[in-house]
Coordinates of C-alpha atoms in Angstrom, one line a residue:
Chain A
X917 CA 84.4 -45.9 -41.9
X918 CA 81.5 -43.9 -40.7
X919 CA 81.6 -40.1 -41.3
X920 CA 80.4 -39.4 -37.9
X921 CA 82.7 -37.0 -35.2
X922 CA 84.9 -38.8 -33.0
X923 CA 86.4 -35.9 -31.4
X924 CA 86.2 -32.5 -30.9
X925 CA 87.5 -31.0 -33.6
X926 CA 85.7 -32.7 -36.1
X927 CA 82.6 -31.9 -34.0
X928 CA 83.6 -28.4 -34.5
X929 CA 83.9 -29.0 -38.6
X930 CA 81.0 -30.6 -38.6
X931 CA 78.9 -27.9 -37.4
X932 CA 80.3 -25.3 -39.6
X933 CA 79.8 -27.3 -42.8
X934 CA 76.1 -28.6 -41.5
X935 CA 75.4 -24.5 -41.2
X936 CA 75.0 -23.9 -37.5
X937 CA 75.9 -20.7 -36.5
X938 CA 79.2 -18.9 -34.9
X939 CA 77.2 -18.9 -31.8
X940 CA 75.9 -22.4 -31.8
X941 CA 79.4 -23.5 -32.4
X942 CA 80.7 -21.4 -29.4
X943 CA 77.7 -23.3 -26.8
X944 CA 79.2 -27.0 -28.4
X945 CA 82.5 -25.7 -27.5
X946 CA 81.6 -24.9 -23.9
X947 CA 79.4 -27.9 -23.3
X948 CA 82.3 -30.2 -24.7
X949 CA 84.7 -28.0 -22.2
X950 CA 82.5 -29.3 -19.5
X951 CA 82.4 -32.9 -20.5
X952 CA 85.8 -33.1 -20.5
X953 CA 86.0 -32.0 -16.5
X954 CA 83.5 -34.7 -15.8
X955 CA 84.5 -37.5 -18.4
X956 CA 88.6 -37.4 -18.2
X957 CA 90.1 -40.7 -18.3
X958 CA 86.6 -42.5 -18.4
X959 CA 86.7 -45.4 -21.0
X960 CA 84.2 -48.0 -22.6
X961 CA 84.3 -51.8 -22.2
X962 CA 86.0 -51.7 -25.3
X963 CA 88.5 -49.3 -24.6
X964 CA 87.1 -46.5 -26.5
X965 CA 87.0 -43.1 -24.3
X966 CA 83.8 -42.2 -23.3
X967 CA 84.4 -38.4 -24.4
X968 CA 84.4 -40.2 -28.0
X969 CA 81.4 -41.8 -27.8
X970 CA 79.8 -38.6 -26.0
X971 CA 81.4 -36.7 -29.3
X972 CA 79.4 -39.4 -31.5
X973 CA 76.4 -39.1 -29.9
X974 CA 76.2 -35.0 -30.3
X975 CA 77.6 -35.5 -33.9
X976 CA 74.7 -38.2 -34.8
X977 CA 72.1 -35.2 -33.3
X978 CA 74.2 -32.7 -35.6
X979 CA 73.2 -34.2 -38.6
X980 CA 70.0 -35.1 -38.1
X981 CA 69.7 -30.7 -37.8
X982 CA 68.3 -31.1 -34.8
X983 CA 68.8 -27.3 -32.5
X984 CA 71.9 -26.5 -30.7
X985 CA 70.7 -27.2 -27.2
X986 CA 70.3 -30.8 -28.0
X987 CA 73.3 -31.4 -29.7
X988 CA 75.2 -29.5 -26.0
X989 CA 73.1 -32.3 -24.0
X990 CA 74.1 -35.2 -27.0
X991 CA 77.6 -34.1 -25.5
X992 CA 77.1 -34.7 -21.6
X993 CA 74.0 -37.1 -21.7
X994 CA 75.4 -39.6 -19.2
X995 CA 76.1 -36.5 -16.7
X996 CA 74.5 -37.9 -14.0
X997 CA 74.8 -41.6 -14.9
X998 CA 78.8 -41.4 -15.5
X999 CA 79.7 -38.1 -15.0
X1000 CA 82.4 -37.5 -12.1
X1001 CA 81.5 -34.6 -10.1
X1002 CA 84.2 -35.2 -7.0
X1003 CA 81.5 -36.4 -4.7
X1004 CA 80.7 -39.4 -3.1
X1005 CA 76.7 -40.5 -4.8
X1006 CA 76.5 -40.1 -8.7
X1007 CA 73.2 -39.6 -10.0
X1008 CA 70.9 -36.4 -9.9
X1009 CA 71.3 -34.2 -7.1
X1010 CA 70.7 -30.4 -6.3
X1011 CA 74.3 -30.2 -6.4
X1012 CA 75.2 -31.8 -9.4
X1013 CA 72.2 -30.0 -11.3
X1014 CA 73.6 -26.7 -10.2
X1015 CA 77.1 -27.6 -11.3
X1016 CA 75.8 -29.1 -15.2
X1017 CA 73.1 -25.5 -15.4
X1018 CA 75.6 -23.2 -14.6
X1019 CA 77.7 -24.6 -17.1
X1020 CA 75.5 -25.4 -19.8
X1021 CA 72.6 -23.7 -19.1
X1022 CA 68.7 -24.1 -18.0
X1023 CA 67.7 -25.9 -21.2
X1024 CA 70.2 -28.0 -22.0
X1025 CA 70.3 -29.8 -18.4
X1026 CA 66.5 -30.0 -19.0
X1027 CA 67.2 -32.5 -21.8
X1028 CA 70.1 -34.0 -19.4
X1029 CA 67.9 -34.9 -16.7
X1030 CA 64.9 -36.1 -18.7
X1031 CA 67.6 -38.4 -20.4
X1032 CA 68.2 -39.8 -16.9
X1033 CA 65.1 -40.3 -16.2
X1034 CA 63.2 -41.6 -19.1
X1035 CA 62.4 -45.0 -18.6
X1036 CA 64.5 -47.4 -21.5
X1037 CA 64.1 -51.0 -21.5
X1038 CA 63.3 -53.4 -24.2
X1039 CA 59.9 -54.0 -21.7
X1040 CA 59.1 -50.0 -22.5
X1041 CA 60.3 -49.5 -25.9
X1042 CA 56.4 -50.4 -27.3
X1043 CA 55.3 -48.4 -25.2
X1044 CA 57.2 -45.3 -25.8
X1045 CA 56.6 -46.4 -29.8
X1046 CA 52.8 -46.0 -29.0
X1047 CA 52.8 -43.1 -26.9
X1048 CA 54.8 -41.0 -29.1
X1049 CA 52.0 -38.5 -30.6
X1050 CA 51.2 -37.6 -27.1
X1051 CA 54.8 -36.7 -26.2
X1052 CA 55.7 -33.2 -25.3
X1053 CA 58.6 -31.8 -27.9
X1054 CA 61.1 -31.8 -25.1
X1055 CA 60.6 -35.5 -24.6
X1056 CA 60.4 -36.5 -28.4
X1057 CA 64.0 -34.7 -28.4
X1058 CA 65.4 -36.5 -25.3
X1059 CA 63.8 -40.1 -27.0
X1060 CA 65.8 -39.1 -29.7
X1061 CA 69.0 -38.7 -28.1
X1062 CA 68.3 -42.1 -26.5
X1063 CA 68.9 -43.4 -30.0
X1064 CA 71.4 -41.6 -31.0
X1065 CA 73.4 -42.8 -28.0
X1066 CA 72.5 -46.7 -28.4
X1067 CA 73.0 -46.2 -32.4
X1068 CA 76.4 -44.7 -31.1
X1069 CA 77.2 -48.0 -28.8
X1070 CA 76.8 -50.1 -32.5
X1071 CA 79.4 -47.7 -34.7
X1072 CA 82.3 -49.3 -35.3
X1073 CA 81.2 -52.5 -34.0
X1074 CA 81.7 -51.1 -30.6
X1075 CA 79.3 -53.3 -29.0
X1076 CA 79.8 -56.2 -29.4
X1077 CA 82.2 -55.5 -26.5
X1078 CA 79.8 -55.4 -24.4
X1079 CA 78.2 -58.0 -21.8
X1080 CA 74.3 -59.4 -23.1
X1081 CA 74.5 -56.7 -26.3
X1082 CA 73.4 -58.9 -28.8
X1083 CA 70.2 -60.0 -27.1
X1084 CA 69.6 -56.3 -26.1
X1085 CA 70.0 -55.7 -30.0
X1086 CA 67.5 -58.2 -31.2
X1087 CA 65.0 -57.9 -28.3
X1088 CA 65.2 -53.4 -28.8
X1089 CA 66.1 -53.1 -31.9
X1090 CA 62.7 -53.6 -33.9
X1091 CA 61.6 -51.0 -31.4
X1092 CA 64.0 -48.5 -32.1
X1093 CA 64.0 -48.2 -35.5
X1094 CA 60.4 -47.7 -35.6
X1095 CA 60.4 -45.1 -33.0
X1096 CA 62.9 -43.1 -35.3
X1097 CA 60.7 -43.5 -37.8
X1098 CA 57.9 -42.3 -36.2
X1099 CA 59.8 -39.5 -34.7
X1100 CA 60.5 -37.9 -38.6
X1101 CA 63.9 -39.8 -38.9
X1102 CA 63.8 -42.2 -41.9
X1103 CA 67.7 -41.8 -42.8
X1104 CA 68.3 -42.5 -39.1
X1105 CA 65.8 -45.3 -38.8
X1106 CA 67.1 -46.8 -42.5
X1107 CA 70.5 -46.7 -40.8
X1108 CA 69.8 -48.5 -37.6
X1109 CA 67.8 -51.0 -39.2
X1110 CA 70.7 -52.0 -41.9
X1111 CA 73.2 -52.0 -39.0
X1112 CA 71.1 -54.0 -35.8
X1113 CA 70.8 -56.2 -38.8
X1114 CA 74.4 -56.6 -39.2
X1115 CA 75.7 -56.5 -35.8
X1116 CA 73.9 -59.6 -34.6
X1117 CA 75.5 -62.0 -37.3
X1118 CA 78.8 -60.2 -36.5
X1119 CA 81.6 -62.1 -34.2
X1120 CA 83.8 -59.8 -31.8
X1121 CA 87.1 -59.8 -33.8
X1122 CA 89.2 -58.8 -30.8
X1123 CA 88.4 -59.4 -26.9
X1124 CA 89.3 -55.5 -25.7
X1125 CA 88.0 -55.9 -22.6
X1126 CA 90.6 -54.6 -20.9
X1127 CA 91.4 -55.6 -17.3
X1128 CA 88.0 -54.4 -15.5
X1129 CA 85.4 -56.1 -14.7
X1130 CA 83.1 -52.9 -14.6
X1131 CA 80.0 -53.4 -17.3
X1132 CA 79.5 -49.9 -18.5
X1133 CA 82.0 -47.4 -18.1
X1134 CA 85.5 -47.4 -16.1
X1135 CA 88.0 -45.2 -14.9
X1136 CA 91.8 -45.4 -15.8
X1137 CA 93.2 -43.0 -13.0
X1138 CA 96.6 -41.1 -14.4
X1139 CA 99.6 -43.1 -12.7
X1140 CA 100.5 -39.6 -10.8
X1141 CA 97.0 -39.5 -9.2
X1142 CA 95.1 -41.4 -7.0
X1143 CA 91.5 -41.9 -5.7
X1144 CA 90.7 -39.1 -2.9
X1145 CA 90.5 -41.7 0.1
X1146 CA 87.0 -40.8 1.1
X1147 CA 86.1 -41.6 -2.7
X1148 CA 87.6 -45.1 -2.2
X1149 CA 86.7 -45.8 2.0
X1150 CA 83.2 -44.1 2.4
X1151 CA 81.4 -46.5 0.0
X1152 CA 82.8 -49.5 1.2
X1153 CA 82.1 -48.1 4.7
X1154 CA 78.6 -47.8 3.4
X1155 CA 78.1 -51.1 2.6
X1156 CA 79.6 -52.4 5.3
X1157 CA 77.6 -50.6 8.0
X1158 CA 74.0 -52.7 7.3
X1159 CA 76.1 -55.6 7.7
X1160 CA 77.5 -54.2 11.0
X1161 CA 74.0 -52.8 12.0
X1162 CA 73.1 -57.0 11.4
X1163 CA 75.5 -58.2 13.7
X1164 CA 75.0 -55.9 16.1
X1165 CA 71.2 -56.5 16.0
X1166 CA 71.7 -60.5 16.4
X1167 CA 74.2 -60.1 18.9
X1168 CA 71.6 -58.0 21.2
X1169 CA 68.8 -60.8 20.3
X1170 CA 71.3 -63.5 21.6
X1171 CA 72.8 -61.1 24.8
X1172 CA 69.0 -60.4 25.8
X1173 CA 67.7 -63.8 25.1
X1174 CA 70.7 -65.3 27.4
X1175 CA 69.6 -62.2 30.2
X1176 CA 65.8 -63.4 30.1
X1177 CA 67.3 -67.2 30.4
X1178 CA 69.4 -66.2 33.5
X1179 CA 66.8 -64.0 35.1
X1180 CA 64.2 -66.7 34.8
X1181 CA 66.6 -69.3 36.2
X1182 CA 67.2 -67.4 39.1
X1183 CA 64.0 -66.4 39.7
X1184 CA 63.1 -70.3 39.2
X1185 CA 66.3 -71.0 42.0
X1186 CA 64.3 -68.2 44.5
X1187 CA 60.7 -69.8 44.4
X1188 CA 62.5 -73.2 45.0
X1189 CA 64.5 -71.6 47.7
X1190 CA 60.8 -69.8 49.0
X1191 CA 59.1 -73.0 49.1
X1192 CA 61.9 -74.4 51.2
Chain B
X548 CA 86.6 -36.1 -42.9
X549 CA 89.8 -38.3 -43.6
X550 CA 89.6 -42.2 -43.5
X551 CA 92.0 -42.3 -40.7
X552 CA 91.0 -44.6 -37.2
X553 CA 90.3 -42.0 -34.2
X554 CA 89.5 -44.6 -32.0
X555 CA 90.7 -47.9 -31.0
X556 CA 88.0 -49.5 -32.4
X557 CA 88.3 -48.0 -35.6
X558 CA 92.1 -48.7 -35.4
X559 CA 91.5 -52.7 -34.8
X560 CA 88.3 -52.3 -38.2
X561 CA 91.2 -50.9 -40.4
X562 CA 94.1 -53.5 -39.2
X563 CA 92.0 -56.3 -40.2
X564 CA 90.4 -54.8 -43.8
X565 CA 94.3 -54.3 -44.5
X566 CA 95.3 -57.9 -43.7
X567 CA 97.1 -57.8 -40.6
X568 CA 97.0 -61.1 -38.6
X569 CA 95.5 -61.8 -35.3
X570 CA 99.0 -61.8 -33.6
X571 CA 99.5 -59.0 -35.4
X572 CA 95.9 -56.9 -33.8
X573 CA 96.6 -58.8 -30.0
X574 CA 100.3 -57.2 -30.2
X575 CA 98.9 -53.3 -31.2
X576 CA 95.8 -53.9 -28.8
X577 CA 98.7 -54.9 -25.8
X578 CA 100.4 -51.2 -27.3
X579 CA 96.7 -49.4 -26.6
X580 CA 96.2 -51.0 -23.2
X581 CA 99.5 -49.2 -22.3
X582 CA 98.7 -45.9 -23.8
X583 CA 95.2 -46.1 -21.9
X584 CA 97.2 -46.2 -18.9
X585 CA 99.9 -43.6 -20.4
X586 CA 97.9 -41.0 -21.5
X587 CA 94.6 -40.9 -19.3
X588 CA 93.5 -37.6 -18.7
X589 CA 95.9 -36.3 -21.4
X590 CA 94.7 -33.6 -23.8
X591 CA 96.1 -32.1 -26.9
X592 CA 96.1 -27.6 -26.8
X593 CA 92.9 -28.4 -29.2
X594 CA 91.3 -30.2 -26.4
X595 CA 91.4 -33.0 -28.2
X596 CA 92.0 -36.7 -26.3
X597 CA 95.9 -37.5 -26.4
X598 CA 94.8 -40.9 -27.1
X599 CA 92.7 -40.1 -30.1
X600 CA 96.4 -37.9 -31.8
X601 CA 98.3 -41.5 -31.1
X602 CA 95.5 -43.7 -32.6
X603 CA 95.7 -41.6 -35.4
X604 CA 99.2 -41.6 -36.4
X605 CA 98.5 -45.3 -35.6
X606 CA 96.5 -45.6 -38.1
X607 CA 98.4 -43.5 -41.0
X608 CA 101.2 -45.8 -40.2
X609 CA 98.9 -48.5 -40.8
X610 CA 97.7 -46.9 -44.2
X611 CA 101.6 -47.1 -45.5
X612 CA 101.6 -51.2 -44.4
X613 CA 104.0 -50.9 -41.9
X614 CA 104.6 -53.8 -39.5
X615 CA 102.8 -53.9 -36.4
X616 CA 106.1 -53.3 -34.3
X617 CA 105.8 -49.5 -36.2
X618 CA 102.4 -49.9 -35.7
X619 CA 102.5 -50.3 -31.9
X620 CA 105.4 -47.6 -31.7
X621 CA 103.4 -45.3 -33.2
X622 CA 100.7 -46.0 -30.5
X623 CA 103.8 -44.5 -28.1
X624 CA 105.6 -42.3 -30.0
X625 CA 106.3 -39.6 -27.6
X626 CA 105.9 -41.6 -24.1
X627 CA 108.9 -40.4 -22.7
X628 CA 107.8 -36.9 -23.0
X629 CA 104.5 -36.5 -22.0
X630 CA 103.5 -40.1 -20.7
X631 CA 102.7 -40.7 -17.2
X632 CA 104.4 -43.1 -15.3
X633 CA 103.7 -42.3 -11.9
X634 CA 107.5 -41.0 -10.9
X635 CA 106.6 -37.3 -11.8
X636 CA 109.4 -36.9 -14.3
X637 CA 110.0 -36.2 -18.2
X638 CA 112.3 -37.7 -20.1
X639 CA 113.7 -41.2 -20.8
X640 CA 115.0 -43.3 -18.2
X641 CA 115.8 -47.0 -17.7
X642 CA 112.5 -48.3 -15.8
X643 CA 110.0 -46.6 -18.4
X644 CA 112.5 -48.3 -21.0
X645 CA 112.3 -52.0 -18.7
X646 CA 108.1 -51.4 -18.9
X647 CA 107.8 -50.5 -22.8
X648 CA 110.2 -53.5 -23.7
X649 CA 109.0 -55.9 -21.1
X650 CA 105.1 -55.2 -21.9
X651 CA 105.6 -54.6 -25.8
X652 CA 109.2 -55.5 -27.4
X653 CA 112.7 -54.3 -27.5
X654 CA 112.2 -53.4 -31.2
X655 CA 108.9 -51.2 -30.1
X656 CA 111.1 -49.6 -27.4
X657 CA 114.3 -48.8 -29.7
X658 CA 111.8 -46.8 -32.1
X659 CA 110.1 -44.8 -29.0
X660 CA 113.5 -44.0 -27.3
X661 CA 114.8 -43.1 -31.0
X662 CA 111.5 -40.5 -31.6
X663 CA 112.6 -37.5 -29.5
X664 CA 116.7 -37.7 -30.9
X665 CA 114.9 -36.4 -33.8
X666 CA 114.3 -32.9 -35.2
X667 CA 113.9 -31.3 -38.4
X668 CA 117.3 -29.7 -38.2
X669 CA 119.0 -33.4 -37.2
X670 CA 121.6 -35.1 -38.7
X671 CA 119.3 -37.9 -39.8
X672 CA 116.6 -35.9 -41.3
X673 CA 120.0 -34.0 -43.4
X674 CA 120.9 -37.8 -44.4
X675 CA 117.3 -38.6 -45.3
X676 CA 117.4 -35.4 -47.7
X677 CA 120.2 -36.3 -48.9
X678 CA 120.7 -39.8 -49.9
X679 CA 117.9 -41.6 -48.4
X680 CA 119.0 -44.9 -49.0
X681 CA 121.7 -45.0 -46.7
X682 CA 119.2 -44.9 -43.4
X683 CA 119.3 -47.5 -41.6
X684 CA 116.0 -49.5 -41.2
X685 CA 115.5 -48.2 -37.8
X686 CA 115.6 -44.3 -38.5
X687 CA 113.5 -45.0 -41.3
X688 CA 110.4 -46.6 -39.7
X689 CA 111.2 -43.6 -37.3
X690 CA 111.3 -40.8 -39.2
X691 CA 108.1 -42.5 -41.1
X692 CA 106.6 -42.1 -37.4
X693 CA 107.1 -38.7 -36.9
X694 CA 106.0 -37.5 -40.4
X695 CA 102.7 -39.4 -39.6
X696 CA 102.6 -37.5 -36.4
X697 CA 103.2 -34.5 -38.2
X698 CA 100.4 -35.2 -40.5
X699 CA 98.2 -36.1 -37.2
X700 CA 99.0 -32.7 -36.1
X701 CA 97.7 -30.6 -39.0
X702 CA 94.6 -33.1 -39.8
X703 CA 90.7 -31.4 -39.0
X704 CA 93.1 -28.2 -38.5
X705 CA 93.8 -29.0 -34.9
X706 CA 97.3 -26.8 -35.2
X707 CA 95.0 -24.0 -35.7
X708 CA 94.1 -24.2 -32.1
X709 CA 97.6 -24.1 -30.7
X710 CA 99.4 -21.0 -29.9
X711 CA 100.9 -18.9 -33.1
X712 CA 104.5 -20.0 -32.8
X713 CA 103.6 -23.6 -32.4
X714 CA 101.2 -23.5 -35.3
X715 CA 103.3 -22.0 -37.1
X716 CA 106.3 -24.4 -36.3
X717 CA 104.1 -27.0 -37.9
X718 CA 103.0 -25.1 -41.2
X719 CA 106.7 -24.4 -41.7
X720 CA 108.0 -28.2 -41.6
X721 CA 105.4 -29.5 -43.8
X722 CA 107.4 -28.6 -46.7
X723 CA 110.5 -30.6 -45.9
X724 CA 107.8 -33.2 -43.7
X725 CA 106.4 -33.6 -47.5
X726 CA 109.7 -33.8 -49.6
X727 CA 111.2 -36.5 -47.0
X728 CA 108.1 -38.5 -47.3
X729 CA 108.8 -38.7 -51.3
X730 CA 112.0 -39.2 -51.1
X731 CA 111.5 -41.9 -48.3
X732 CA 109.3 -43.7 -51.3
X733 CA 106.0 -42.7 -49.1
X734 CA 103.9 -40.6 -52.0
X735 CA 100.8 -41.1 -50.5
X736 CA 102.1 -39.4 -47.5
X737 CA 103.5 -36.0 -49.7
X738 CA 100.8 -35.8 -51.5
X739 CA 98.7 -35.4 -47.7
X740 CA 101.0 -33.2 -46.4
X741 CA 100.8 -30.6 -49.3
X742 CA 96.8 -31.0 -49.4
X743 CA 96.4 -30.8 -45.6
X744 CA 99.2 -28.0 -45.8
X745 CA 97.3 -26.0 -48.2
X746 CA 93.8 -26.3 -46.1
X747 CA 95.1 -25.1 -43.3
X748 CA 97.1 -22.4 -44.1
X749 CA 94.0 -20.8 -45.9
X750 CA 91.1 -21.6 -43.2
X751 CA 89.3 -20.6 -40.2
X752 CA 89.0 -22.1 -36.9
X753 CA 85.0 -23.1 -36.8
X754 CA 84.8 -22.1 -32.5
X755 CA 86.9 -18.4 -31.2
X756 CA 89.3 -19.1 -28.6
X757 CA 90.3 -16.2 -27.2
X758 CA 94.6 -15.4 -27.4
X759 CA 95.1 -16.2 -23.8
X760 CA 93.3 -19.2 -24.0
X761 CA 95.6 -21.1 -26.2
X762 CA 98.0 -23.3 -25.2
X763 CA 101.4 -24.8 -26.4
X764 CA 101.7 -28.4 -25.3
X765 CA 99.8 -30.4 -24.1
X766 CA 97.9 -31.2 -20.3
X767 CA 96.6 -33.4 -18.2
X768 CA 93.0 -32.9 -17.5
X769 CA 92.4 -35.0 -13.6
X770 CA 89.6 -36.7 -12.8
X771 CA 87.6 -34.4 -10.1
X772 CA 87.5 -37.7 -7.5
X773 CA 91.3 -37.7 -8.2
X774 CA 94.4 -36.1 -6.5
X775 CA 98.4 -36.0 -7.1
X776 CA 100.2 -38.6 -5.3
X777 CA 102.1 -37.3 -2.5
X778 CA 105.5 -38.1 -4.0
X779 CA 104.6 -36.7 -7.7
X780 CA 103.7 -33.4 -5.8
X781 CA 106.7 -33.1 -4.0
X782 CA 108.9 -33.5 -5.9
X783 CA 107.1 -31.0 -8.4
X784 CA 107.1 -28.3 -6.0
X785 CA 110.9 -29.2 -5.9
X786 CA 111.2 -29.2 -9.3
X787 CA 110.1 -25.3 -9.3
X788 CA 111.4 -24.5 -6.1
X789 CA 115.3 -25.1 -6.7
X790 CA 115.8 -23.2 -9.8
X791 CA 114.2 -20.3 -8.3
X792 CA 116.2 -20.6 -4.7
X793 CA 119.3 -20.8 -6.7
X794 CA 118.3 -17.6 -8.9
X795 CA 117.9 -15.8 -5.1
X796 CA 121.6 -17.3 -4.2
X797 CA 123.0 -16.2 -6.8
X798 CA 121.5 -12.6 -6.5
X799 CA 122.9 -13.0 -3.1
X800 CA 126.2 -13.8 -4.3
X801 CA 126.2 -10.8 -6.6
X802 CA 124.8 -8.5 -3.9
X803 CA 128.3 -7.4 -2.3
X804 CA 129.4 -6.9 -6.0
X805 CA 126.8 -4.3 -6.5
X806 CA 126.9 -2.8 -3.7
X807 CA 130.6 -1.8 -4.1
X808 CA 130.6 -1.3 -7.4
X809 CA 127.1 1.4 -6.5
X810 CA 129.5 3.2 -3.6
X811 CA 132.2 3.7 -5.9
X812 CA 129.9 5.4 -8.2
X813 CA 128.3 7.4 -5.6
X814 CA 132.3 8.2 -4.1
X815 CA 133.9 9.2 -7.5
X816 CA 134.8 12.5 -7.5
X817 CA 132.5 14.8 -10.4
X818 CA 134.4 15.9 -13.3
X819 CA 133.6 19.0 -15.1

């Protein structure tokens, strides 16, 4: 078994014996206070809480030394991908980016939001390899929480879970462990290498998928609670109203189209009736 | 950090390095599906995912090569108190014992429903002490089950972060916790408890929590999109409401006592 955090409290052990200070320790605390508002009762394919895997991500960061503020966004990194913030959209927002800076402060959501943004697809990965000298420090940091979240996805065998993993590993993988290595990681990079390695030979040993057909992350809702109805009704609503809008648009073509036929048969029937 | 599963994944990784079948993982993984559904949005006073405490007494059960039926129970060893099954209330009843048998086994179920019968004062842990060998199977596997949610409890010094009485409800049982386990032929499982025993009692928490902050069970953390059902509400605010209405009657009742028994005081002649 890996010696990486799965929850909290090891998080918490981790960072004393790794030397981060009582302070440091404190901002984990709040930041993993937060996650838990906006990740309760969120779960992988596999069936592994998504708090866990946000613990494994920050804990990866954590012994890598990296500073504080990076291991607080390690913990809430899918904020605005995942992260349930009671409204309707997900994704960045004013709103949302409020909520995650008063919480967790300026610096850390800086990392968050780069995270969300930063472009990762097997397509970009050489790309990002080659461009990594003229980074700015804030995005070498927020490429290397990239890693530590998809090394994260692998512990454990986690996923294999997952739909098209396996041809993301081999088509990414080369990529990422270079990157890591260019980014002053070698014990990370040594590390992925030896596991992307592994992970493609390996078979799932037990389907987990369990009962959703949702690719990335679901929600089990706790049996006394429910869905607020505008959460559940305004996005079908919303995808029903272009189709709606369609109908509505063809029924006006055909209505006006049957208009211009009667008007021009009647005024066909008057100049017959005029030349009478 | 100890060798024990946190997760499910982890928890599936061990079963099959220790041998257990196929049947055998399918049967526990049935058990976590139903504690995903159980125990979302539950959290321990440490913060820690309710899910992650049951995995891990899971998996120390797993460590002593107990059957997967002990296995699974241990997935839901205190269902019928802090579970969720949608009808707002605590405690055992026959539905939540029709769902655990029908979706798991009778055999799981008879070692959840026998879990909260037993305390450290109980007749069974006194037999256990006592002449161990005359338990029955069943209160054996169970009182294995809550020794390794004992252990759970004290493991990466999560009792720390309860409240002082709880915490200390858990450092004072690890004794006996440890002598049953030897005498129940567990060794391994002693020898834990006096080593976690000893860590704890001598360390620090790593974060402060402030005294008020602290908490003695554990709570249910809802998903901001979510709210309580109507009838789980209700039936709360009942809950809370009657005891206090009946403290106000019987106040009420007492009133014309009081009130006679204050003008006889106030009519008795002085003496002196």
């Amino acid at each position: 078994m890996h010696s990486y955090a799965q929850t909290n409290v090891q998080l918490f052990n981790q960072l004393r014996s790794e030397g981060y200070s009582k302070q440091d320790r404190e901002r984990v605390r709040e930041a993993y206070v937060f996650a838990m508002h906006l990740f309760t009762g969120l779960f992988l394919p596999s069936g592994k809480m998504f708090i866990d895997h946000l613990v494994g991500t920050a804990s990866i960061l954590a012994s890598l030394h990296v500073p504080v503020e990076l291991v607080a966004a390690g913990l809430i990194h899918a904020a605005y991908l995942h992260g349930n913030f009671g409204g309707l959209r997900k994704g960045i927002s004013e709103t949302t980016r409020n909520q995650v800076k008063l919480a967790v402060g300026e610096e850390v959501e800086k990392y968050v939001v780069r995270y969300e943004l930063l472009p990762w697809e097997p397509e970009t990965l050489p790309v990002l390899r080659e461009t990594i000298d003229k980074l700015s420090p804030v995005d070498r940091n927020v490429l290397l929480m990239r890693l530590a979240n998809d090394y994260e996805h692998n512990l454990d065998c986690g996923s294999l879970y997952r739909d098209n993993w396996r041809e993301y590993i081999q088509r990414a993988g080369p990529a990422m462990v270079s990157i890591a290595e260019k980014l002053g990681f070698p014990s990370l990079s040594a590390e992925m290498a030896s596991m992307f390695g592994d992970i493609v030979l390996m078979e799932v040993p037990l389907e987990a998928r369990i009962r959703t057909s949702e690719p990335a992350a679901y929600l089990v809702v706790p049996k006394s609670y429910h869905q607020r109805f505008w959460v559940v009704y305004l996005p079908k609503a919303h995808r029903l109203c272009p189709e709606i809008l369609n109908r509505l648009r063809r029924l006006r073509w055909k209505g006006s189209k049957l208009i211009r036929g009667l008007l021009r048969s009647v005024s066909e029937m008057a100049r017959v009736h005029g030349q009478r | 950090m100890q060798p024990y599963a946190q997760t499910n994944l982890q928890l599936f990784n061990q079963l099959r390095r220790d041998g257990y079948s196929n049947t055998d993982l399918s049967f526990v993984r049935d058990a976590y599906e139903l504690t995903m559904v159980l125990y979302s949005g539950r959290f321990l006073p440490s913060g820690r995912p309710f899910i992650a405490h049951v995995v891990r007494t899971a998996s120390i059960l797993a460590s002593l090569h107990l059957s997967a039926q002990v296995v699974a129970a241990g997935l839901l060893h205190n269902v019928y108190g802090t579970g969720d099954f949608g009808d707002g209330r605590n405690g055992i009843s026959t539905a939540k014992r029709a769902l655990i048998s029908r979706v798991l086994s009778p055999e799981v179920e008879e070692y959840v429903a026998r879990f909260p019968t037993l305390y450290w004062g109980s007749p069974t842990i006194q037999l256990a002490r006592d002449d161990p060998d005359r338990l029955s199977p069943l209160d054996r596997a169970v009182l294995l089950i809550l020794l390794a949610d004992h252990l759970e409890h004290l493991l990466d010094l999560d009792v720390l972060y309860y409240v002082a009485a709880e915490c200390r409800y858990y450092l004072n049982n690890s004794h006996t916790g440890a002598e049953l386990a030897a005498r129940l032929g567990a060794s391994q499982l002693a020898t834990q408890l006096n080593e976690t025993l000893r860590e704890t009692e001598f360390a620090e928490l790593p974060v402060e929590i402030p005294a008020a902050k602290l908490r003695d069970r554990s709570f249910v953390l809802a998903p901001r999109s979510c709210r309580k059902r109507f009838s789980v509400a209700l039936r709360h605010l009942l809950v809370h409401a009657v005891p206090s209405s009946r403290m106000q009657i019987q106040k009420l009742r007492l009133l014309p006592a009081e009130l006679a028994k204050a003008a006889k005081r106030v009519s008795r002649p002085k003496t002196g």
